[in-house]
PDB file of C-alpha atoms and ligand atoms in Angstrom:
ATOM      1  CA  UNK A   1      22.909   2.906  -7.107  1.00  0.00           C
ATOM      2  CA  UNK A   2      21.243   3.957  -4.485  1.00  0.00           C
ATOM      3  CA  UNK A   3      18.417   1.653  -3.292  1.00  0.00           C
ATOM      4  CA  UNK A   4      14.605   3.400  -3.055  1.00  0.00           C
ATOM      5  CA  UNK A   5      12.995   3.358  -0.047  1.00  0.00           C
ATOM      6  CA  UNK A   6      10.693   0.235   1.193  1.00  0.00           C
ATOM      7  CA  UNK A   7       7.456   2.337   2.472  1.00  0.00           C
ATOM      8  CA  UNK A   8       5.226  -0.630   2.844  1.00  0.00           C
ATOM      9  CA  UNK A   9       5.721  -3.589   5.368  1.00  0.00           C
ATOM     10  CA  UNK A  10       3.350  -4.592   8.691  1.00  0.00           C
ATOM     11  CA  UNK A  11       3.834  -5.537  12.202  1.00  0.00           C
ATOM     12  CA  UNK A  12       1.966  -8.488  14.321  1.00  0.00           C
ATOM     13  CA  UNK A  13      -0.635  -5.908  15.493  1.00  0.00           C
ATOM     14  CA  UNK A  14      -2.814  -6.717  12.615  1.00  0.00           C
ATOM     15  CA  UNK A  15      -2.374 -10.532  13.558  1.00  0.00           C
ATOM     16  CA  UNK A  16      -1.404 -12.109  10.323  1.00  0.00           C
ATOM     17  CA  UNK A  17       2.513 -10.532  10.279  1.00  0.00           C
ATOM     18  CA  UNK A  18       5.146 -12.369  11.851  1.00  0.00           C
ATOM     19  CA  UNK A  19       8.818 -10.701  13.821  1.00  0.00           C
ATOM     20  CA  UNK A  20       9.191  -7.451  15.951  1.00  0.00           C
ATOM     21  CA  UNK A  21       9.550  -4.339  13.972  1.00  0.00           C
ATOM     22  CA  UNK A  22      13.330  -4.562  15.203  1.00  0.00           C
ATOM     23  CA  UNK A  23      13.966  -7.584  12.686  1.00  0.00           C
ATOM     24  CA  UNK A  24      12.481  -5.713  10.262  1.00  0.00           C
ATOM     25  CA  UNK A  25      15.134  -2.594  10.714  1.00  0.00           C
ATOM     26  CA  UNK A  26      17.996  -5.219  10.786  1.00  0.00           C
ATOM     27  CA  UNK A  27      16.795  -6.859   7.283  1.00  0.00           C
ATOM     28  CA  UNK A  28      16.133  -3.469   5.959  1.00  0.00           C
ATOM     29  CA  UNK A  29      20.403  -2.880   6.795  1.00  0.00           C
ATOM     30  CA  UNK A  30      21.395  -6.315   5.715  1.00  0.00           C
ATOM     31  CA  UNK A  31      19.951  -5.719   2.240  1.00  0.00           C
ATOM     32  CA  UNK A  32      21.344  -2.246   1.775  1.00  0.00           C
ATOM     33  CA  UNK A  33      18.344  -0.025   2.427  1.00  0.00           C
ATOM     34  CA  UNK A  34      18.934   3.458   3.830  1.00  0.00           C
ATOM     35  CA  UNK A  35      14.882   4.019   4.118  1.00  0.00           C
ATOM     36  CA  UNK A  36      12.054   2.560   5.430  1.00  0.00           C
ATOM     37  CA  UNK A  37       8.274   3.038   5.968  1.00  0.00           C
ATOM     38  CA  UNK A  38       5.896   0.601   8.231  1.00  0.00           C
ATOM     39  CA  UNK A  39       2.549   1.160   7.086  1.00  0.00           C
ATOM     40  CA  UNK A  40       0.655  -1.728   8.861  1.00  0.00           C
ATOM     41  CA  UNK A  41      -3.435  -1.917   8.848  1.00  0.00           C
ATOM     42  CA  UNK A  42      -5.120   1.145  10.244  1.00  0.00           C
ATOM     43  CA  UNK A  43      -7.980   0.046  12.601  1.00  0.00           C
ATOM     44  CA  UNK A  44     -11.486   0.819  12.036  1.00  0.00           C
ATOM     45  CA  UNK A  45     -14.021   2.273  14.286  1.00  0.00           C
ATOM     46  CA  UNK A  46     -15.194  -1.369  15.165  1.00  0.00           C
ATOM     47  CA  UNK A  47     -12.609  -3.926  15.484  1.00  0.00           C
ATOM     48  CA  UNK A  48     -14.897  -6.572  14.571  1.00  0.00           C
ATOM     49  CA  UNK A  49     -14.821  -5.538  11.273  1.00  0.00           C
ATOM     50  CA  UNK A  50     -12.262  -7.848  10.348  1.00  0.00           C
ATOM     51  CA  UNK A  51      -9.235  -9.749  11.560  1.00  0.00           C
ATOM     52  CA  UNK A  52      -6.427  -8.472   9.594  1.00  0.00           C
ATOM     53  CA  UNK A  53      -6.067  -4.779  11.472  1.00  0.00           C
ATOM     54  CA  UNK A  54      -4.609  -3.534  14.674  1.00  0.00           C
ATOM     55  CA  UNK A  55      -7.704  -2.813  17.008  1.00  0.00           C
ATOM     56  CA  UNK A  56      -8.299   0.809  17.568  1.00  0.00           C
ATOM     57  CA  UNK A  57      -7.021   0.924  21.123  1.00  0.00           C
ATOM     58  CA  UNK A  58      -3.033   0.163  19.592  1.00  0.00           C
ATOM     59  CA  UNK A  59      -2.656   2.821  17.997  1.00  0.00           C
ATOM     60  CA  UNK A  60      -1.103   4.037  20.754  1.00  0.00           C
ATOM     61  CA  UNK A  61       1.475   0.820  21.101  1.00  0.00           C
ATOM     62  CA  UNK A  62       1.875   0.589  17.183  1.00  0.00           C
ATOM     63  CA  UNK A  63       3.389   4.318  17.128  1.00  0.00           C
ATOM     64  CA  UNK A  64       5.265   3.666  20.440  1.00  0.00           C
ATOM     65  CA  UNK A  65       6.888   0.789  18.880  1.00  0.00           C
ATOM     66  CA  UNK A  66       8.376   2.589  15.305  1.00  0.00           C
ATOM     67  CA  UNK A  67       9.484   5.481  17.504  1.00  0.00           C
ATOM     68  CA  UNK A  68      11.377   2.889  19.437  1.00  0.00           C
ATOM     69  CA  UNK A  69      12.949   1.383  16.248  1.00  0.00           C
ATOM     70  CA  UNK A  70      13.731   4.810  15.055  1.00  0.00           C
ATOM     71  CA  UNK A  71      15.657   5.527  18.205  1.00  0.00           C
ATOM     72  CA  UNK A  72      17.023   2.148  18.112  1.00  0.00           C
ATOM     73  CA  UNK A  73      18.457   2.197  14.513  1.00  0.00           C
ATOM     74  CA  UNK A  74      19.824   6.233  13.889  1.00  0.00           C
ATOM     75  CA  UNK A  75      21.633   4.861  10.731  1.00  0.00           C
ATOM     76  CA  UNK A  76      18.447   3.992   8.998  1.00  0.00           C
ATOM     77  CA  UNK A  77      15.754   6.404   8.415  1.00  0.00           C
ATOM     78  CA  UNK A  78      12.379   4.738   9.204  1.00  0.00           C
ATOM     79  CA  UNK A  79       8.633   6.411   8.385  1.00  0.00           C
ATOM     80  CA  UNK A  80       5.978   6.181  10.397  1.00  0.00           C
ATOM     81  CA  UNK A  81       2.953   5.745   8.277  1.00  0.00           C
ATOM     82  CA  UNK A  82      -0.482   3.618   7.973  1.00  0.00           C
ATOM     83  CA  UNK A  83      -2.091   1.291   5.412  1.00  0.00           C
ATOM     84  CA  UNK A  84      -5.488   2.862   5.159  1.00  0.00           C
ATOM     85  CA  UNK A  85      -8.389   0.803   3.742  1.00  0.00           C
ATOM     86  CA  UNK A  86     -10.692   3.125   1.521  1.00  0.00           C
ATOM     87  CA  UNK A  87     -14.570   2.466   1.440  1.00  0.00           C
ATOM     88  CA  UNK A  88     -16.603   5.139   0.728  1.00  0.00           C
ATOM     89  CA  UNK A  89     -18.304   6.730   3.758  1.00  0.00           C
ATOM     90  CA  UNK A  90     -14.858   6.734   6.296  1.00  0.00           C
ATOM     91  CA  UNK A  91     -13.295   9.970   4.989  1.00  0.00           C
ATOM     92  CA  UNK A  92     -13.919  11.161   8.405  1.00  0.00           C
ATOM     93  CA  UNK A  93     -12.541   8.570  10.380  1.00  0.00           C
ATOM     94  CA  UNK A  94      -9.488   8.220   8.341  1.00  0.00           C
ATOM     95  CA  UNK A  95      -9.308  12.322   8.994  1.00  0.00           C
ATOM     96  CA  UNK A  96      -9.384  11.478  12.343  1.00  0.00           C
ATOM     97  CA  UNK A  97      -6.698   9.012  12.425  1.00  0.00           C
ATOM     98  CA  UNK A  98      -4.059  11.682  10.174  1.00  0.00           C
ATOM     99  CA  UNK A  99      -4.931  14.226  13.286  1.00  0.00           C
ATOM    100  CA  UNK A 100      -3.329  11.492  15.345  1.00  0.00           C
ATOM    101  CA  UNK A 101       0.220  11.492  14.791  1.00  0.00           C
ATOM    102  CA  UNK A 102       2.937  12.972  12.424  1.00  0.00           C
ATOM    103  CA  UNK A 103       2.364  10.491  10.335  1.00  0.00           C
ATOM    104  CA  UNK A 104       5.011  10.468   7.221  1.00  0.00           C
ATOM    105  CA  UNK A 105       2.341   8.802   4.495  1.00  0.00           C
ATOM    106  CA  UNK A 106      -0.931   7.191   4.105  1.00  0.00           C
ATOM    107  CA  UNK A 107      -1.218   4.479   1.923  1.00  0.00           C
ATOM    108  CA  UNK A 108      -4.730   4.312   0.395  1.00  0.00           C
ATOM    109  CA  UNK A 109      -5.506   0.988  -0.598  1.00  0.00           C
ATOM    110  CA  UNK A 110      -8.878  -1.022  -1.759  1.00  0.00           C
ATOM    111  CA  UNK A 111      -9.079  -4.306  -0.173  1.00  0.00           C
ATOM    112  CA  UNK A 112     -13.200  -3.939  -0.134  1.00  0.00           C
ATOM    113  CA  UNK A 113     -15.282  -3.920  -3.104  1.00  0.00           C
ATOM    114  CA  UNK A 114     -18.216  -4.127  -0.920  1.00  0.00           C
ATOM    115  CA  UNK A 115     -18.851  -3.526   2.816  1.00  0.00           C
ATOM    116  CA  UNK A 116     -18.292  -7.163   3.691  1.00  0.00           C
ATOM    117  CA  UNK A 117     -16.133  -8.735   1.158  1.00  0.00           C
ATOM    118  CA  UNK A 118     -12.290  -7.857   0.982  1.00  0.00           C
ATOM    119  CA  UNK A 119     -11.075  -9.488  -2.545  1.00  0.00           C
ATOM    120  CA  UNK A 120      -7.677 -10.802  -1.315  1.00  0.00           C
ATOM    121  CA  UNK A 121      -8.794 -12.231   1.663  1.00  0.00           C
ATOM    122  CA  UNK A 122      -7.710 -15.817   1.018  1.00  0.00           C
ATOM    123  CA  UNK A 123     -10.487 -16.676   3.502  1.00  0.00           C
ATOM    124  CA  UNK A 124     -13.134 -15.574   1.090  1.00  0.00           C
ATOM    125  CA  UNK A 125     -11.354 -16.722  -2.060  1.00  0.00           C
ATOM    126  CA  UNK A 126     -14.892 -18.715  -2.452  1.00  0.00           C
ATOM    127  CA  UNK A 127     -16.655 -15.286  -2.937  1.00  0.00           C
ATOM    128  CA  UNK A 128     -15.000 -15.148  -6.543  1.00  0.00           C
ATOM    129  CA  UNK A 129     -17.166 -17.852  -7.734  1.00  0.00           C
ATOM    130  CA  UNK A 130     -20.389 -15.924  -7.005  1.00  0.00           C
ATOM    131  CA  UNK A 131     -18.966 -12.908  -8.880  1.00  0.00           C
ATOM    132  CA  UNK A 132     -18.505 -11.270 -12.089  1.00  0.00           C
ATOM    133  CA  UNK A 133     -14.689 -10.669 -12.066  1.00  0.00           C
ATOM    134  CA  UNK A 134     -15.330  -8.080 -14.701  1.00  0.00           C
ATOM    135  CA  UNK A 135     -17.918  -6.262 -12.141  1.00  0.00           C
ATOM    136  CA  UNK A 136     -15.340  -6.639  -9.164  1.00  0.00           C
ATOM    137  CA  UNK A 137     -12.711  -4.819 -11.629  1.00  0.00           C
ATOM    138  CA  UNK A 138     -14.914  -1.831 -12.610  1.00  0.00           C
ATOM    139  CA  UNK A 139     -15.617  -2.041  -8.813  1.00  0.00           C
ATOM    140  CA  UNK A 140     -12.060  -1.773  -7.589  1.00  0.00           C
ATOM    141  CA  UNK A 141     -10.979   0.510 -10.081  1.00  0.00           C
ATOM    142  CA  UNK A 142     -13.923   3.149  -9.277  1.00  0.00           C
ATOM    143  CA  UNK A 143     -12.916   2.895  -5.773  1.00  0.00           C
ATOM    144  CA  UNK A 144      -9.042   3.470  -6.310  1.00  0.00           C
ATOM    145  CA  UNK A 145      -9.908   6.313  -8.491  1.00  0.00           C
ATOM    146  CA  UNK A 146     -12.496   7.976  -5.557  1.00  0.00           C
ATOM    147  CA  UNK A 147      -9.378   7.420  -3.099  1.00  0.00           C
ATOM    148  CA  UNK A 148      -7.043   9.213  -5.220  1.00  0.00           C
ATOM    149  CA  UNK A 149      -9.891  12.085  -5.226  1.00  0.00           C
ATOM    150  CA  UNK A 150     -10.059  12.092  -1.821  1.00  0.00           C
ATOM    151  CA  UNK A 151      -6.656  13.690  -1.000  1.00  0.00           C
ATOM    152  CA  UNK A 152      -5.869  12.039   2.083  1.00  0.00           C
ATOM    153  CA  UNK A 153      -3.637   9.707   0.330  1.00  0.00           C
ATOM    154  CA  UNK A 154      -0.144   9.818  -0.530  1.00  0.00           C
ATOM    155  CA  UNK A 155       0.160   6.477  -1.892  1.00  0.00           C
ATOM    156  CA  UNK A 156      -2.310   4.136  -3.805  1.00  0.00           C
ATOM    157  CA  UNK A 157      -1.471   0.390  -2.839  1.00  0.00           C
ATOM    158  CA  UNK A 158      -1.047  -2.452  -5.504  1.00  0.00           C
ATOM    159  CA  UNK A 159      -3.241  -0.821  -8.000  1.00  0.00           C
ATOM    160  CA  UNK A 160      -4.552  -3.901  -9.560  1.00  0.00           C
ATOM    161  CA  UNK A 161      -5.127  -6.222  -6.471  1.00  0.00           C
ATOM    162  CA  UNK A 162      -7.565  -7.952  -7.895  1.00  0.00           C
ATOM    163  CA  UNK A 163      -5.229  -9.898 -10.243  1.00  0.00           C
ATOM    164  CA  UNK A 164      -3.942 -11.371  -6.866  1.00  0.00           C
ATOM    165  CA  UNK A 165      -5.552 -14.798  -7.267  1.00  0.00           C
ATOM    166  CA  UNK A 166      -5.368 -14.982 -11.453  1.00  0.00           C
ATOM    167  CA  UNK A 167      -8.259 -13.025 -12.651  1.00  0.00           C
ATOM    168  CA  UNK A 168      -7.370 -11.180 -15.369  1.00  0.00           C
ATOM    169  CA  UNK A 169      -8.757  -7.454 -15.949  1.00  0.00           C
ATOM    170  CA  UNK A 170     -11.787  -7.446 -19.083  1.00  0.00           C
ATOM    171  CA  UNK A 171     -10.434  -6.770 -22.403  1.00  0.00           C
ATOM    172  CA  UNK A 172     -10.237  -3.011 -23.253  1.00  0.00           C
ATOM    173  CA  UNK A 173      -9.537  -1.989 -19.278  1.00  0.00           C
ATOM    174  CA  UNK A 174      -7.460   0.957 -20.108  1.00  0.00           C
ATOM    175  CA  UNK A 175      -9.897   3.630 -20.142  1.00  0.00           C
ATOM    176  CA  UNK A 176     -10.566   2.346 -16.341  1.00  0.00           C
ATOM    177  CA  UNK A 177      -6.739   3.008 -15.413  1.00  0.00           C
ATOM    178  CA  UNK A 178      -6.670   5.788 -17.412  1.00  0.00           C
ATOM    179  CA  UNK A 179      -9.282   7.323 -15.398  1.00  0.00           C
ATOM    180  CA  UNK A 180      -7.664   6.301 -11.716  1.00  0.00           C
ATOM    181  CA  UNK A 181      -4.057   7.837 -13.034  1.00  0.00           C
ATOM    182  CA  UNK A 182      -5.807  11.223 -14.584  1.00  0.00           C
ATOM    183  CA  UNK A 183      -7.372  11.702 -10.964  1.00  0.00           C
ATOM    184  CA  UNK A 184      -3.607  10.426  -9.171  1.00  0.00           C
ATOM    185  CA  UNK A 185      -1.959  12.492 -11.126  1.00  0.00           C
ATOM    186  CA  UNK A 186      -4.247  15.666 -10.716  1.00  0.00           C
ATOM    187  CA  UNK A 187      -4.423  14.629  -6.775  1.00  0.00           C
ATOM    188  CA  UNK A 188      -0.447  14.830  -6.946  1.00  0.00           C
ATOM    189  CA  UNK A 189      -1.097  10.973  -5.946  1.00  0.00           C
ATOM    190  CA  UNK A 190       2.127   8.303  -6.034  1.00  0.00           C
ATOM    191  CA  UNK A 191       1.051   4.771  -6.621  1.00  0.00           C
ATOM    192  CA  UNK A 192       3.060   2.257  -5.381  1.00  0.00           C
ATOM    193  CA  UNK A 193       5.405  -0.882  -7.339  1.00  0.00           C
ATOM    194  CA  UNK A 194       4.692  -4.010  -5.135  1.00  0.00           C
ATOM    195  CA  UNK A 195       5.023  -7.342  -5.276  1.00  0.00           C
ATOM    196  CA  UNK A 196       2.731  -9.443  -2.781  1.00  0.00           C
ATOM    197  CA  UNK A 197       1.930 -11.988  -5.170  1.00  0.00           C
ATOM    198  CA  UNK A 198       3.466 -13.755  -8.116  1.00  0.00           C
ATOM    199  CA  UNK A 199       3.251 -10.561 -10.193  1.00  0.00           C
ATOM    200  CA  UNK A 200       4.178  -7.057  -9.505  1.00  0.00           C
ATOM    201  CA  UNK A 201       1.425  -4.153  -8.737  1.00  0.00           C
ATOM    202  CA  UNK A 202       0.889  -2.538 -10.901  1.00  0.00           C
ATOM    203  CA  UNK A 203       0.967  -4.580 -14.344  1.00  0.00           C
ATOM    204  CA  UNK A 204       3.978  -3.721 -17.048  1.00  0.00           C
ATOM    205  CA  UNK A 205       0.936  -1.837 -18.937  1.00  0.00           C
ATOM    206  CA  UNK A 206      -0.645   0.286 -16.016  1.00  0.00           C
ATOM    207  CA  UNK A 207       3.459   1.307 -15.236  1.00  0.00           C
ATOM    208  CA  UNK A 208       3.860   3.049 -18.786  1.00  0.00           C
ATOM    209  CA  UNK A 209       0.670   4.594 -18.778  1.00  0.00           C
ATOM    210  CA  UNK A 210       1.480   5.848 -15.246  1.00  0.00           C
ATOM    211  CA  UNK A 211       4.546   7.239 -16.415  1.00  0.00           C
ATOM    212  CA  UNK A 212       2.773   8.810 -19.400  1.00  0.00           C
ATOM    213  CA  UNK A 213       0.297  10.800 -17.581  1.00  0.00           C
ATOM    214  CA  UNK A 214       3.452  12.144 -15.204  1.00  0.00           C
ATOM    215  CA  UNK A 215       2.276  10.035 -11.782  1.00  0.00           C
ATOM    216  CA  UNK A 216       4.940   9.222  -9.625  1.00  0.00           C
ATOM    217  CA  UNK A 217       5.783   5.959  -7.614  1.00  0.00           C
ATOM    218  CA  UNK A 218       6.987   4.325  -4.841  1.00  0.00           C
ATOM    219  CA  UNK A 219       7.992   0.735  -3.588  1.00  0.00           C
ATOM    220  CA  UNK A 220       6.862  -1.460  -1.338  1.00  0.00           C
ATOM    221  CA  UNK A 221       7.702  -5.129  -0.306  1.00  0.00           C
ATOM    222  CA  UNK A 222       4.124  -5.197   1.208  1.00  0.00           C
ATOM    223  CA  UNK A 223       6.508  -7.370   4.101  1.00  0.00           C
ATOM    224  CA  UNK A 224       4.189  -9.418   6.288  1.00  0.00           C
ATOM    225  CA  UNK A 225       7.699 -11.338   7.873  1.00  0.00           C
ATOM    226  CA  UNK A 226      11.491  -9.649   8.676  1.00  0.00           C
ATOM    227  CA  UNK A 227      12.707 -11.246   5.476  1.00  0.00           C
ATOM    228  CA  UNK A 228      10.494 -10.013   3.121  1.00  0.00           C
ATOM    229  CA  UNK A 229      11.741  -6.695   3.710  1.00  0.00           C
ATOM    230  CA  UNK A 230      13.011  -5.525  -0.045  1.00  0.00           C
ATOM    231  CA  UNK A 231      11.920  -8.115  -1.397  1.00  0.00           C
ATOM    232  CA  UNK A 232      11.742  -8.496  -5.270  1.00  0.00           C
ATOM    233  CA  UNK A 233      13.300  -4.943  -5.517  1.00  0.00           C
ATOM    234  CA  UNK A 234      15.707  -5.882  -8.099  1.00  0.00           C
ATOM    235  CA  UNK A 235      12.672  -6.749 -10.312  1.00  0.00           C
ATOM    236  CA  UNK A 236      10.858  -4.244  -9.178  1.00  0.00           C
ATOM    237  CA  UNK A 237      13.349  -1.511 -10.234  1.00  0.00           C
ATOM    238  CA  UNK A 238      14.258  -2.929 -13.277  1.00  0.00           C
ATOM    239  CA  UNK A 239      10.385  -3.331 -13.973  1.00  0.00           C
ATOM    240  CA  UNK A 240       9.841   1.212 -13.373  1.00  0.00           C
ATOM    241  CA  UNK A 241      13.382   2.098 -15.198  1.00  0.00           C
ATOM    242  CA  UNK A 242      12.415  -0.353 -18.127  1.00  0.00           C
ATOM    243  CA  UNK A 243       9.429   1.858 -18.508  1.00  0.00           C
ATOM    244  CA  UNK A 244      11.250   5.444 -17.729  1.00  0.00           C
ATOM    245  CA  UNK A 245      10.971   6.148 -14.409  1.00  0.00           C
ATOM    246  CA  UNK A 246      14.488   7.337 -12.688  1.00  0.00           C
ATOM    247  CA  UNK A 247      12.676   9.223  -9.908  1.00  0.00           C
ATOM    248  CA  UNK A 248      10.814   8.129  -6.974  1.00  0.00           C
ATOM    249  CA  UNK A 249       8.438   9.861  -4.182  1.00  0.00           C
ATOM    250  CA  UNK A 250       9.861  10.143  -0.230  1.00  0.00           C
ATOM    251  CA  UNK A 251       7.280  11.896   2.419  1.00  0.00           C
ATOM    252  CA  UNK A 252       8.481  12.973   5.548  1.00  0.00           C
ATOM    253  CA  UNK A 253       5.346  14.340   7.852  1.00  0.00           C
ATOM    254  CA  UNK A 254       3.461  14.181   4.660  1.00  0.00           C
ATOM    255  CA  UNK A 255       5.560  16.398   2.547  1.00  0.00           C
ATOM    256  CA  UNK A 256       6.677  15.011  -0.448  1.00  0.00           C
ATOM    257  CA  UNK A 257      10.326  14.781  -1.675  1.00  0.00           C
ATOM    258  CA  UNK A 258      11.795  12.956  -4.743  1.00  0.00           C
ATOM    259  CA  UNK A 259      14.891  10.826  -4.864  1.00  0.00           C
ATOM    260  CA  UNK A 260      16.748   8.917  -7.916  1.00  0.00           C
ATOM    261  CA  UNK A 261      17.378   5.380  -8.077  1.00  0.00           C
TER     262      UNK A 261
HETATM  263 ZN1   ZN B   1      -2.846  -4.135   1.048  1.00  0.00          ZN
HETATM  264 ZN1   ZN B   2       0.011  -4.298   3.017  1.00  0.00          ZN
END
């Protein structure tokens, strides 16, 4: 069986991964993969805005450094792609960025259900206790559905984040995922299986309604270290056949291809 391809991991320009995106190639080999994607945080137009991105002006060094990986390691195809936070209001920038580079794949994920407060942030876990978790799920889930509508996605990353630090969705959720997969699927929109906590992304439940409405996946280790490379893929495929899947998506320069696994 042929091993799918690991299309999300970072690099230490967003300054909370660890190892040079060389070790990350040599893992990839050790464990079998034939494919891989680095899709580490795309800067914003101020890099203030957080401290979990690469600032704007390495881009440059980011793109330089997968091309050198890619020259360095022929037998292993490697993407060049970007994590791209979605708030409403920086369709343009993020247009910007795609204009940059032949990228392979965006990811689109939600990390920010406001302007100011990214829900896994474990340096603002405290913010949970001034919130409805309810609220932040209708939130997040409008939010993942707008990305999906936006079209400059390939990917939706770990579609129900905010489970990250144990709180649960409200009972009778589904029309909310039902809603983000109708728009993914009409979009032509893969989400991603990923496991960055204790739990794969997306829930057991979210995967067979996925698969139901015809959206198609990927996987992602979400590795912030060499060794996390692949990580929980073995669950993770077992996890999307279990529920039907036998196909998953590939991009090169943002054209989509499927392969089995
Ligand atoms: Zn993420
Ligand atoms: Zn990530």
């Amino acid at each position: 069986m042929l091993l799918p391809a690991d299309y999300h991991m970072h690099t230490p320009l967003c300054h909370h991964a660890t190892g040079e995106p060389e070790e990350y190639a040599k893992h990839a080999l050790e464990i079998g993969l034939t494919e891989i994607g680095f899709s580490d945080h795309e800067p914003m137009p101020q890099d203030n805005f957080d401290n979990w991105r690469m600032n704007a002006d390495k881009l440059d060094e980011y793109v330089a450094n997968v091309r050198k990986v890619r020259k360095d390691f022929p037998q292993l195809t490697i993407r060049l792609a970007l994590e791209v936070d979605y708030l409403p209001g920086y369709e343009d920038w993020i247009r910007g960025l795609a204009a940059r580079y032949p990228w392979d794949y965006f990811i689109g994920s939600v990390h920010y259900v406001s302007d100011s407060w990214a829900i896994d942030d474990p340096q603002k876990l405290s913010e949970w206790n001034h919130r409805d978790a309810g609220e932040v799920w209708t939130v997040y889930l409008e939010r993942l559905t707008k990305a999906a509508e936006t079209g400059l996605f390939e990917i939706i990353g770990h579609a129900d984040l905010p489970k990250k630090f144990g709180h649960r969705p409200p009972k009778d959720f589904a029309p909310h995922y039902k809603k983000f997969l109708a728009a993914a699927k009409k979009h032509d929109c893969a989400i991603e299986l990923n496991k960055d906590c204790r739990e794969i992304y997306p829930s057991r439940e979210i995967l067979q309604l996925a698969f139901q409405t015809g959206v198609p996946i990927t996987f992602g280790s979400d590795a912030h270290a060499p060794e996390e490379v692949g990580m929980n893929f073995a669950e993770a495929i077992r996890l999307a056949h279990d529920v039907g899947y036998r196909e998953c998506r590939r991009f090169v320069q943002r054209q989509k291809q499927t392969a089995t696994f």
